XYZ file of C-alpha atoms in Angstrom:
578
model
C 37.367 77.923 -164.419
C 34.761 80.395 -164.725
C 35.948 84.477 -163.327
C 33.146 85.274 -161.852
C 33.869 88.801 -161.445
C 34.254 88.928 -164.926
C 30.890 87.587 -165.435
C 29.482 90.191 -163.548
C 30.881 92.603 -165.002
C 29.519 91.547 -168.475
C 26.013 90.899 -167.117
C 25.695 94.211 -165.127
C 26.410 95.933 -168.558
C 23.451 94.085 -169.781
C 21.115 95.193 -167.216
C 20.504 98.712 -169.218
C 19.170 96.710 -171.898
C 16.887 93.705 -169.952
C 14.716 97.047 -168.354
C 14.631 98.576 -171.661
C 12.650 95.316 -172.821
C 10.188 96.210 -170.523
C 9.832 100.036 -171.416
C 12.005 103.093 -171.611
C 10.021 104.220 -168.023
C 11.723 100.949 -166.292
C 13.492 101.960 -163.081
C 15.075 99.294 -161.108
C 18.154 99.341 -158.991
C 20.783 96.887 -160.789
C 20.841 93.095 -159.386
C 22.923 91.990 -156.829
C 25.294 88.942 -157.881
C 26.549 86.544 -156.016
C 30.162 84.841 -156.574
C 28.767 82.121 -153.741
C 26.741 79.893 -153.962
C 23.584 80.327 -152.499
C 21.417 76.979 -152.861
C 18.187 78.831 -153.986
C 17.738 75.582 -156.512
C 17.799 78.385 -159.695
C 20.275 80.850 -161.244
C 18.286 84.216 -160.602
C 15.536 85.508 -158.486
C 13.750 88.277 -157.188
C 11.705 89.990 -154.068
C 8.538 91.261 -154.240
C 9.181 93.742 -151.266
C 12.354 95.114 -152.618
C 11.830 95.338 -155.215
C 14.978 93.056 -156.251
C 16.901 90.632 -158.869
C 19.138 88.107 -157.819
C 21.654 86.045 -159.452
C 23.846 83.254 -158.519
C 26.756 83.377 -160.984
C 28.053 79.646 -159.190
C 24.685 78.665 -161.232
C 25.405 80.286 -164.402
C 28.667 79.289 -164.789
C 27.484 75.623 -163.779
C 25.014 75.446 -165.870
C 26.367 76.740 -168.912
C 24.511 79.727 -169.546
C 26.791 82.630 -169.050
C 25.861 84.212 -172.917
C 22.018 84.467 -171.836
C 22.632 87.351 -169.149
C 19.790 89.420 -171.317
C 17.294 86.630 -171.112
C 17.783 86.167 -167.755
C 17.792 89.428 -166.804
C 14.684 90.315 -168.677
C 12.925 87.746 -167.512
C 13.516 89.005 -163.890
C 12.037 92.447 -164.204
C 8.853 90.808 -165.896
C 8.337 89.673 -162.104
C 7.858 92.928 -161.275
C 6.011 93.922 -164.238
C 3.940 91.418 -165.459
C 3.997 88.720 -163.133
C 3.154 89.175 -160.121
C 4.290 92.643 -159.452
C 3.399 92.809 -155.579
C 2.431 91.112 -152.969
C -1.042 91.397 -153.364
C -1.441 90.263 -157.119
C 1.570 87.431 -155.392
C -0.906 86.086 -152.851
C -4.412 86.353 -155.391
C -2.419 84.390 -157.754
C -1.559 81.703 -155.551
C -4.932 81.509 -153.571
C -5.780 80.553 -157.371
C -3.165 77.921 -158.006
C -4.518 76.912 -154.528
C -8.183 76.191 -155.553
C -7.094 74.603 -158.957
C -4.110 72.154 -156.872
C -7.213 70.982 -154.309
C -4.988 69.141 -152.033
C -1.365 70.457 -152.741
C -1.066 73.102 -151.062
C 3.055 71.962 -150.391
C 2.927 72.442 -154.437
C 1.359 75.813 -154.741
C 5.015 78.033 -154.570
C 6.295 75.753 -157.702
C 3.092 76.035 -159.895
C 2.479 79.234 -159.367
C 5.879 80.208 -160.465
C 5.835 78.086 -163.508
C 2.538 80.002 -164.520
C 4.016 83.560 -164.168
C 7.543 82.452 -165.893
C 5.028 80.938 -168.582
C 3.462 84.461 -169.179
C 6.565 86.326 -169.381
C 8.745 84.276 -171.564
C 6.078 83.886 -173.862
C 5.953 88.245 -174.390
C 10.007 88.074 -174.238
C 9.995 85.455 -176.824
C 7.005 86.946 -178.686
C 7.227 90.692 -178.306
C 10.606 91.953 -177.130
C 12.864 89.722 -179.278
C 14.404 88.223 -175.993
C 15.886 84.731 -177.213
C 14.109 82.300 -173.962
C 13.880 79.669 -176.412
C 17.872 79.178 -176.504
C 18.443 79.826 -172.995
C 15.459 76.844 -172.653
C 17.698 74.655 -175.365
C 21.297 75.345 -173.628
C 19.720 74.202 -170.177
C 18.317 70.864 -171.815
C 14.950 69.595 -173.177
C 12.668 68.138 -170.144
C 13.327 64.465 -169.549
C 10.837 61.280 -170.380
C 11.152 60.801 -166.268
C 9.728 64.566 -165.460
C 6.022 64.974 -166.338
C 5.586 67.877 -165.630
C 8.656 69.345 -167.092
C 7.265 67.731 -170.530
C 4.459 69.388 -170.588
C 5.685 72.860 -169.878
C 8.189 72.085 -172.460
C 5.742 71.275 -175.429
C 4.296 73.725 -174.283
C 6.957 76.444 -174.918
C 7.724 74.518 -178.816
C 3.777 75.371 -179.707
C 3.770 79.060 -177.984
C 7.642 79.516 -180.635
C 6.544 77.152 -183.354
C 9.411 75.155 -182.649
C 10.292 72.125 -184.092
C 9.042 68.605 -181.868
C 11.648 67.450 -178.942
C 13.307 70.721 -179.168
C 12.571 71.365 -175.655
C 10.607 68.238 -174.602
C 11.642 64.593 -175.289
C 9.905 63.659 -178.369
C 6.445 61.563 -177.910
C 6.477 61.583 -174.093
C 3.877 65.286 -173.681
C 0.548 65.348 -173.090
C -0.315 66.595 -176.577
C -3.939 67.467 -175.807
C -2.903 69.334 -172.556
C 0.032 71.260 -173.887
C -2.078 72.773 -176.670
C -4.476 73.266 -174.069
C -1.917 75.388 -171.941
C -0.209 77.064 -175.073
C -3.694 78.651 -175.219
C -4.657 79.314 -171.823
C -1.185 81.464 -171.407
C -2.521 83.367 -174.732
C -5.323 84.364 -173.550
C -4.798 85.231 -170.093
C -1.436 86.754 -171.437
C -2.525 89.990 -168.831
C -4.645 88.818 -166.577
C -2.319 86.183 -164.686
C -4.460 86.176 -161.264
C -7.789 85.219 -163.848
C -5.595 82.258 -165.696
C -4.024 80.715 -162.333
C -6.720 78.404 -161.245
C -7.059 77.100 -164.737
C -3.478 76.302 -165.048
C -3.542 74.715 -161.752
C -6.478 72.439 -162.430
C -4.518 71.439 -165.607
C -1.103 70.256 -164.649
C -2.159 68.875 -161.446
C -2.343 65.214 -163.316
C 0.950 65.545 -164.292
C 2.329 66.337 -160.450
C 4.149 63.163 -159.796
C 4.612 64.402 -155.882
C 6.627 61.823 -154.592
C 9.208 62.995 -157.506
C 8.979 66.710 -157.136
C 9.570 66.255 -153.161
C 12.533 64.646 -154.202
C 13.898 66.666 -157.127
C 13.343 70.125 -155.951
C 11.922 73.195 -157.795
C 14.767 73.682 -160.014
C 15.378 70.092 -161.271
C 11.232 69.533 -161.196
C 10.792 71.565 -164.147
C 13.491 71.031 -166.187
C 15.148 74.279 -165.863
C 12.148 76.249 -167.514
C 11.138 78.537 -164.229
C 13.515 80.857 -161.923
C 13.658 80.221 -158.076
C 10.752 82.409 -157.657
C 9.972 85.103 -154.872
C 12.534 84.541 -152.008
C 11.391 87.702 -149.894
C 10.997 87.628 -146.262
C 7.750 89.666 -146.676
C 4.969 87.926 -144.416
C 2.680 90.897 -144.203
C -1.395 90.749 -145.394
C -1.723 93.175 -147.845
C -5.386 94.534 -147.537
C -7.565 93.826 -150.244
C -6.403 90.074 -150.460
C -9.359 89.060 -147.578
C -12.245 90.687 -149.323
C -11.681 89.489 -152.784
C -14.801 88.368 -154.156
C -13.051 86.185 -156.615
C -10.361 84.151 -155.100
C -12.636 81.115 -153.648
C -14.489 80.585 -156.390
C -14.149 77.008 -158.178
C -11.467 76.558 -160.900
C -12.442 76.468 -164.268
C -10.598 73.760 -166.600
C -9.482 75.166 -169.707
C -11.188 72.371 -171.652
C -14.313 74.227 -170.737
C -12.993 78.223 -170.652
C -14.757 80.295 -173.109
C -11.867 82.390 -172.994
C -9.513 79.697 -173.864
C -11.675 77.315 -176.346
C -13.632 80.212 -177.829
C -16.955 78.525 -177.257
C -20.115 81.062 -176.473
C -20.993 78.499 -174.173
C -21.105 79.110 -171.010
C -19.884 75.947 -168.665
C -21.761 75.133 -165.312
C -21.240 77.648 -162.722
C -21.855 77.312 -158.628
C -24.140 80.252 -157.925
C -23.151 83.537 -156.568
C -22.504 83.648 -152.941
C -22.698 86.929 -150.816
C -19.756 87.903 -149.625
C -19.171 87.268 -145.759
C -19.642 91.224 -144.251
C -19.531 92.258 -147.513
C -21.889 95.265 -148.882
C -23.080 92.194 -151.481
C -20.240 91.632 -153.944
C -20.251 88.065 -155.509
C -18.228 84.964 -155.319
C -16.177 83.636 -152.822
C -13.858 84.912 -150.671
C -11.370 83.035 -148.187
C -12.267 82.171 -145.215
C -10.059 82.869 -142.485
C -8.423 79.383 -142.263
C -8.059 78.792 -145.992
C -6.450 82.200 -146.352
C -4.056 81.095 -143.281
C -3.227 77.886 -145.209
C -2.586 79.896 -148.388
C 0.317 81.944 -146.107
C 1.632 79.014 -144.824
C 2.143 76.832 -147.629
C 4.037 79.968 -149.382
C 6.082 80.016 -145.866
C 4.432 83.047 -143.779
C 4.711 82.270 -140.532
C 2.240 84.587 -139.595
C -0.252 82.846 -136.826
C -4.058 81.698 -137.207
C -5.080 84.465 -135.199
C -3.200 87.303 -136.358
C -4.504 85.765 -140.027
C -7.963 86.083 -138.346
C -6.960 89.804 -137.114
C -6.424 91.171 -140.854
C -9.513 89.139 -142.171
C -11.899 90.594 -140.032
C -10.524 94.344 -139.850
C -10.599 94.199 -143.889
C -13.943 92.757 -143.535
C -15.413 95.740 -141.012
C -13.878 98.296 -143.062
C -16.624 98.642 -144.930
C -18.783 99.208 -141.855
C -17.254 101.253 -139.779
C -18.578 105.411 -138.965
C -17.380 107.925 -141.355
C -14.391 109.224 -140.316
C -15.309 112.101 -137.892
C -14.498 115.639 -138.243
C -13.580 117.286 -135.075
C -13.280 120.883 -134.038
C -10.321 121.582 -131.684
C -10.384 124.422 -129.516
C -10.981 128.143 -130.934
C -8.904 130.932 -129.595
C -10.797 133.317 -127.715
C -11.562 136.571 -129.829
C -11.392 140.261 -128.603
C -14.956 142.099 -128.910
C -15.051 146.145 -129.560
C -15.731 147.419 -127.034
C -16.589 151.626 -126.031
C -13.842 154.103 -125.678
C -12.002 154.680 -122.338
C -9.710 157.681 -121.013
C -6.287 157.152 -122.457
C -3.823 159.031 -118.903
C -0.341 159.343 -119.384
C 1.507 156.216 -118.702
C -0.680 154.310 -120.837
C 0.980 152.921 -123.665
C 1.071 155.539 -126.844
C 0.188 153.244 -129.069
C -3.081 152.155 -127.719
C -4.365 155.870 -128.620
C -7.784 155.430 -130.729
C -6.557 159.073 -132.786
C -9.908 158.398 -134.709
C -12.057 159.192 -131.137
C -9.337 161.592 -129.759
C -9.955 164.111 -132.833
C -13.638 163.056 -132.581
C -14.141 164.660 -129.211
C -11.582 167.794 -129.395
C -10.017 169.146 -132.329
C -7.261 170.105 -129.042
C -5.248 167.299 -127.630
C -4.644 167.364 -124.217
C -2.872 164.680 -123.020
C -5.024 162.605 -120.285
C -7.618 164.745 -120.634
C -9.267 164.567 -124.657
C -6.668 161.422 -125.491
C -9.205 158.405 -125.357
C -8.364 154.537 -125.996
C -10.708 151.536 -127.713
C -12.201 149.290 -124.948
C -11.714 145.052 -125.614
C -13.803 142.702 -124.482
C -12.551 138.820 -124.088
C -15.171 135.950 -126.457
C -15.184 133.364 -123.753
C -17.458 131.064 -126.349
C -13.641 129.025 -126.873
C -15.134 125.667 -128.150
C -13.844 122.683 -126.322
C -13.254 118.783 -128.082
C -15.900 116.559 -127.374
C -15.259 113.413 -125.706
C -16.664 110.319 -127.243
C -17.621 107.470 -125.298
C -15.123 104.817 -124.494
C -16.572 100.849 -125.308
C -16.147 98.135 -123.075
C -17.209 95.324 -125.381
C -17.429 91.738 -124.146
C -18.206 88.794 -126.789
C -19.667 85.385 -126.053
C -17.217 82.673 -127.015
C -18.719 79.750 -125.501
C -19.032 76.206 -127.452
C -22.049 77.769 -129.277
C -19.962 79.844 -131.005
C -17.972 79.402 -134.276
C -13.873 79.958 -134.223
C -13.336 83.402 -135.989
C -9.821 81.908 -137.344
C -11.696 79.503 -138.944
C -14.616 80.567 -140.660
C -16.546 83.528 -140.700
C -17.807 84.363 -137.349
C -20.738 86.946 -137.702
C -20.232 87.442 -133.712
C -16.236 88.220 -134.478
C -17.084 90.681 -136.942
C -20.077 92.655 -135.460
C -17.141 93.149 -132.231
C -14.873 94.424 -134.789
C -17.201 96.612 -136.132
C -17.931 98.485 -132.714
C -14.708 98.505 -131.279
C -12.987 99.775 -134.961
C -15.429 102.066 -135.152
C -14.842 103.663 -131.497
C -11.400 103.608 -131.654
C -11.714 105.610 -135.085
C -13.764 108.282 -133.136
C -11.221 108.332 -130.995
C -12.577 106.122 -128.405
C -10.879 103.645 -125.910
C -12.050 100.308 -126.158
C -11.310 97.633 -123.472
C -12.217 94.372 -125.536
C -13.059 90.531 -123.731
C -13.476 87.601 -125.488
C -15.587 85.097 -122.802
C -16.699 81.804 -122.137
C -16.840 79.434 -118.787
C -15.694 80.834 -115.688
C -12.240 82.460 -115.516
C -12.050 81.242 -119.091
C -11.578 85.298 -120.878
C -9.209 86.607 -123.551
C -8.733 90.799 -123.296
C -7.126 93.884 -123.911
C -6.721 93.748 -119.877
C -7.942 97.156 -119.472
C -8.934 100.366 -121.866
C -6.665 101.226 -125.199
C -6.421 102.539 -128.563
C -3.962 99.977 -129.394
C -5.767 98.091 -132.866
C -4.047 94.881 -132.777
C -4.711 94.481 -129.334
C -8.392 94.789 -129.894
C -8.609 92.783 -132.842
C -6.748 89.689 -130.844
C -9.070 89.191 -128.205
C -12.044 89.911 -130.753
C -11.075 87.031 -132.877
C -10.172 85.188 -129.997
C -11.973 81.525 -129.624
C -12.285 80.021 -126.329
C -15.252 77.365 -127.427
C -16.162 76.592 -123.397
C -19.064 76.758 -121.069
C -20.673 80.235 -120.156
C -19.964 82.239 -117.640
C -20.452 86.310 -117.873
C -16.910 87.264 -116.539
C -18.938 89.402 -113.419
C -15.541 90.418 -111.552
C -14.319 91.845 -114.951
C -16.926 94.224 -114.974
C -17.056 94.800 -111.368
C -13.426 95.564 -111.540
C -13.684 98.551 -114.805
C -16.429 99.997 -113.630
C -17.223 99.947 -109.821
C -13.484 98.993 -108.388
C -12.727 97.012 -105.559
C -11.522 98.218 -101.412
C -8.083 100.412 -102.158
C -8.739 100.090 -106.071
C -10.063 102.497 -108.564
C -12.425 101.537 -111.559
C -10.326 101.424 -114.726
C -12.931 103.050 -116.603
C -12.062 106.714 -116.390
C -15.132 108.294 -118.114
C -18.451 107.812 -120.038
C -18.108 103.776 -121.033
C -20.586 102.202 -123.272
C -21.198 98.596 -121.999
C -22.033 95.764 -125.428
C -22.377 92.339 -124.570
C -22.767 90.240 -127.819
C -24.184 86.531 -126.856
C -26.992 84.165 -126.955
C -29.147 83.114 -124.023
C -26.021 82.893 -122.420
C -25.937 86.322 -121.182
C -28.694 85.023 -118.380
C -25.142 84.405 -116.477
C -24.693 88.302 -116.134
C -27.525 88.692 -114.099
C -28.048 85.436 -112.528
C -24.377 83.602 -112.509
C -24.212 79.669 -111.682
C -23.213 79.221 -108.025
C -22.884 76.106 -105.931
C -26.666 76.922 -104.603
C -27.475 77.272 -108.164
C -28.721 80.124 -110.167
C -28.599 83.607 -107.997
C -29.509 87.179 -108.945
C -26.734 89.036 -108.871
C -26.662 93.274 -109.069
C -23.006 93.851 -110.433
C -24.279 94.303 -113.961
C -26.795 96.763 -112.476
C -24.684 98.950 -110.634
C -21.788 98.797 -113.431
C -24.458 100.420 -115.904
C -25.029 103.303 -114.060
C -21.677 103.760 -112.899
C -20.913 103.593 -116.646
C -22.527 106.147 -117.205
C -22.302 105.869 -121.074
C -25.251 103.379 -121.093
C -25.540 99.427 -122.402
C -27.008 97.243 -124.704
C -27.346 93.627 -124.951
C -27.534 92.249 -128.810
C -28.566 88.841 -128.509
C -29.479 85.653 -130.943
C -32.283 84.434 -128.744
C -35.972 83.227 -129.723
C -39.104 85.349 -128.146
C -39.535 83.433 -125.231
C -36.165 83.437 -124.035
C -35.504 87.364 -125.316
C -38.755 87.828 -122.664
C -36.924 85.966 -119.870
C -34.189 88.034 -120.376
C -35.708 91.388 -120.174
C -37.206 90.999 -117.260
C -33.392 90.574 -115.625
C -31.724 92.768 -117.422
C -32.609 95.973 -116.062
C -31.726 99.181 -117.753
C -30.007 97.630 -120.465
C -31.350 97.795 -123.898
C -31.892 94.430 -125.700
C -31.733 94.344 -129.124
C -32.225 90.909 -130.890
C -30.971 89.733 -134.088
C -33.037 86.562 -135.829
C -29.569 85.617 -137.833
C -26.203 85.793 -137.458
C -25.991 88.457 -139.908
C -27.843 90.560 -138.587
C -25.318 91.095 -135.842
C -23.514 93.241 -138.343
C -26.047 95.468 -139.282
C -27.174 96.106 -136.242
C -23.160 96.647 -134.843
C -23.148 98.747 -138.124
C -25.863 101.185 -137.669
C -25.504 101.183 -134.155
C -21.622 102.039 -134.537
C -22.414 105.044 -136.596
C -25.153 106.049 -133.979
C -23.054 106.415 -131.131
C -19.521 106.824 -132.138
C -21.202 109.156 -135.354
C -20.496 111.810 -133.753
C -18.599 111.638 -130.739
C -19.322 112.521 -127.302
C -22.939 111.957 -127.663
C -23.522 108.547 -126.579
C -26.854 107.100 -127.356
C -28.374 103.719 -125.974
């Protein structure tokens, strides 16, 4: 039997060596072993938000590989290296493996982590003189019953040059593919976010999936990949949502210039604006596809706060510049004449300059004189911006923001983002039939808060929420308005917004003057930016008051006009402009 404190012992005095593989510069704490066994399905593994290496010794000792502490080790640290190094470059690798796998997403953790161990054993093996290929023969060539283990195995004899059935069972690989592979992990040696899809789209015809449920990660392929990332990360690392790159279609390597060395270039899907973008190309993820990404890897972050990072990434770009604000200046003392300095004054307030100016003779109280000071009272005070009270039209006209992109969703974040970075308070109301509202439930700074009732989705009938407004701005018998100071009133609809001035009643259709008398007790103006053809735009002004009506003939043009109308008013703050 196997002393596994022994074993550790002999692979921590290893670890010097497996970061010095990687570069004299590699700092890493050492890994933590475990003498239990932990059922991760490998021998070793490691955590993207440690940063951390993990090692089961049960496993090693079961397996038979206690002599290959350096390649295992090694191979480790290339995680954080190479492949994938953080969460981010995690995540754009397996949206990749996502779009090559097309309807496996329950596959997406396993291929993924075949791909990266792929690219670093193939630099250990190559470059740093790390033996893989015997740690690969001591665990077993891949079986005639394992498909996919084959061809990762065949693939690993043409990276080495090693001999046939080494580490695949003779005659049973793809021969065609494997070559195919050995090349795409060649050339895409650094770039393992650009070779993912590929890969994907490759092996997916040799997923057996009934098997693989059954067998597990570590028995699926043959004992050539590690147990992968096991953190307990499940945060959205920004610049994952706006990646122009990440939905665009998979490319087989049959066809990759960069693989077969053809100048040819293979059919393409054209470029596609990116949603909110300032006009990058490609594809990003929608909302829902980059909540399914997160779930299949085990995130159990929710639809909506998916939603809530996807469209605050995507209004970024948008928002005012950040504003520079002058606090208040202390009051300065002015020169003023000279005074009588009398005895009981303090000495030291003596201007000896004028006192020797007027009489070459002091006499106390009588030739002693003292500098005058006059107070500055020009103290400059902190402007005030104006507060938002945003309300956005969710009715069954309207798409789901967790879903796809929702112009509506992300013109809302764009104002209220852009207040709250002037240092606004926003109270935010997602609306759609009567009673039927999602809010901040009254004025804050608080950014998720915001963001959850802007990508709210309700998908009702439409009715202006009336008593909400009422309530903020005018009050109700023994109840204060909630809105404390100059309030900016946005209402982002359709011809739906005729229920603000005329609401649905049981006698039908009546004018109504809450929306009237909450403007101008608002006092911070309000605008109406509405989706509406002439006719009905028409209708609308002549109910609407005071408000200003700005219409948009796209959905797309909600976010330039939230754009330049965010850096209009919230620009520079405490000058509200409507």
């Amino acid at each position: 039997m196997t002393d596994l404190d022994a074993l550790g012992a002999r692979w921590l005095a290893v670890w010097p060596q497996a970061l010095a593989v990687w570069g004299r510069t590699s700092r890493m704490h050492a890994p933590v072993l475990h003498t239990q066994p932990c059922h991760v399905g490998s021998w070793a593994w490691y955590t993207t938000d440690d940063p951390e290496v993990h090692v089961d010794l049960t496993v090693v000792a079961e397996r038979g590989i206690e002599d290959h502490a350096l390649a295992v080790l090694a191979h480790e640290v290339g995680h954080h290296l190479l492949a994938p190094v953080d969460r981010l470059t995690a995540l754009r690798i397996a949206a990749r493996i996502r779009v090559g796998l097309i309807d496996m997403d329950h596959l997406i953790g396993l291929v993924d982590n075949i791909w990266c161990d792929l690219l670093i054993n193939d630099r250990l093996q190559r470059q740093a003189g790390v033996d893989r290929a015997a740690l690969a023969q001591t665990v077993g060539a891949a079986q005639a019953d394992n498909p996919l283990g084959l061809l990762v195995g065949r693939t690993y004899e043409i990276l080495w040059g090693l001999p046939r059935g080494r580490l695949a069972e003779e005659g049973k690989a793809a021969e065609d593919h494997a070559h195919l592979c050995a090349r795409l992990v060649r050339a895409y040696a650094r770039d393992p976010v650009g070779g993912a899809a590929g890969f994907a789209r490759l092996v997916r015809m040799h997923l057996d999936t009934e098997w693989l449920r059954a067998q597990g990660g570590g028995a699926a392929t043959g004992g050539f990949a590690c147990g992968g990332d096991q953190s307990d990360d499940d945060s959205i690392p920004y610049g994952l949502a706006t990646d122009p790159t990440l939905g665009a279609p998979a490319t087989h390597p049959a066809i990759d210039p960069r693989v077969v060395g053809t100048t040819e270039t293979p059919d393409e899907h054209p470029v596609v604006l990116v949603p909110g973008g300032e006009g990058g190309a490609g594809n990003v993820l929608q909302p829902a596809a980059l909540h399914a990404l997160l779930t299949a890897l085990g995130s159990p972050a929710s639809a909506q706060r998916v939603a809530a990072a996807w469209y605050r990434e995507h209004a970024a770009g948008h928002l005012v510049p950040f504003p520079v604000r002058e606090g208040p200046t202390r009051s300065e003392e002015l020169l003023g004449g000279l005074d009588t300095w009398e005895i009981g004054d303090d000495l030291s307030t003596i201007d000896w300059s004028g006192t020797m100016a007027a009489s070459p003779v002091v006499v106390p109280g009588v030739t002693t004189v003292q500098r005058a000071y006059h107070d500055d009272e020009s103290a400059q005070e902190r402007p005030r911006p104006v507060d938002l009270d945003l309300y956005l039209d969710s009715s069954g006209s309207m798409p789901d923001p967790s879903a796809v992109y929702a112009p509506v969703a992300l013109a809302g974040a764009v104002l209220a983002l852009s207040a709250l970075r002037a240092g606004a308070r926003v109270q935010a109301t997602t609306w759609s039939g009567h009673g039927d509202v999602v809010g901040t439930d009254g004025f804050t700074r608080d950014v998720d808060a915001v963001l959850h009732a802007v990508v709210a989705h309700i998908g009702g009938g439409t009715s202006f929420p009336l008593a909400l407004l009422e309530r903020t701005h005018l009050g109700s018998p023994g109840t204060p308005a909630t809105a404390t100071g100059p309030t900016h009133v946005a209402v982002i609809s359709d011809d739906g917004v005729s229920t603000m001035f005329r609401p649905w009643s049981a006698q039908g259709e009546q004018p109504d003057d809450t929306a009237a008398l909450a403007l101008e007790a608002a006092g911070g103006g309000g605008s109406l930016v509405l989706q509406v053809s002439a006719p009905a735009r028409d209708r609308i002004l002549a109910m609407c008051g005071d408000y200003d009506v700005y219409t948009v003939t796209s959905e797309d043009d909600l976010v330039t006009f939230a754009r330049d109308f965010a850096r209009t008013t919230w620009g520079r703050p405490g000058r509200a402009r409507s």
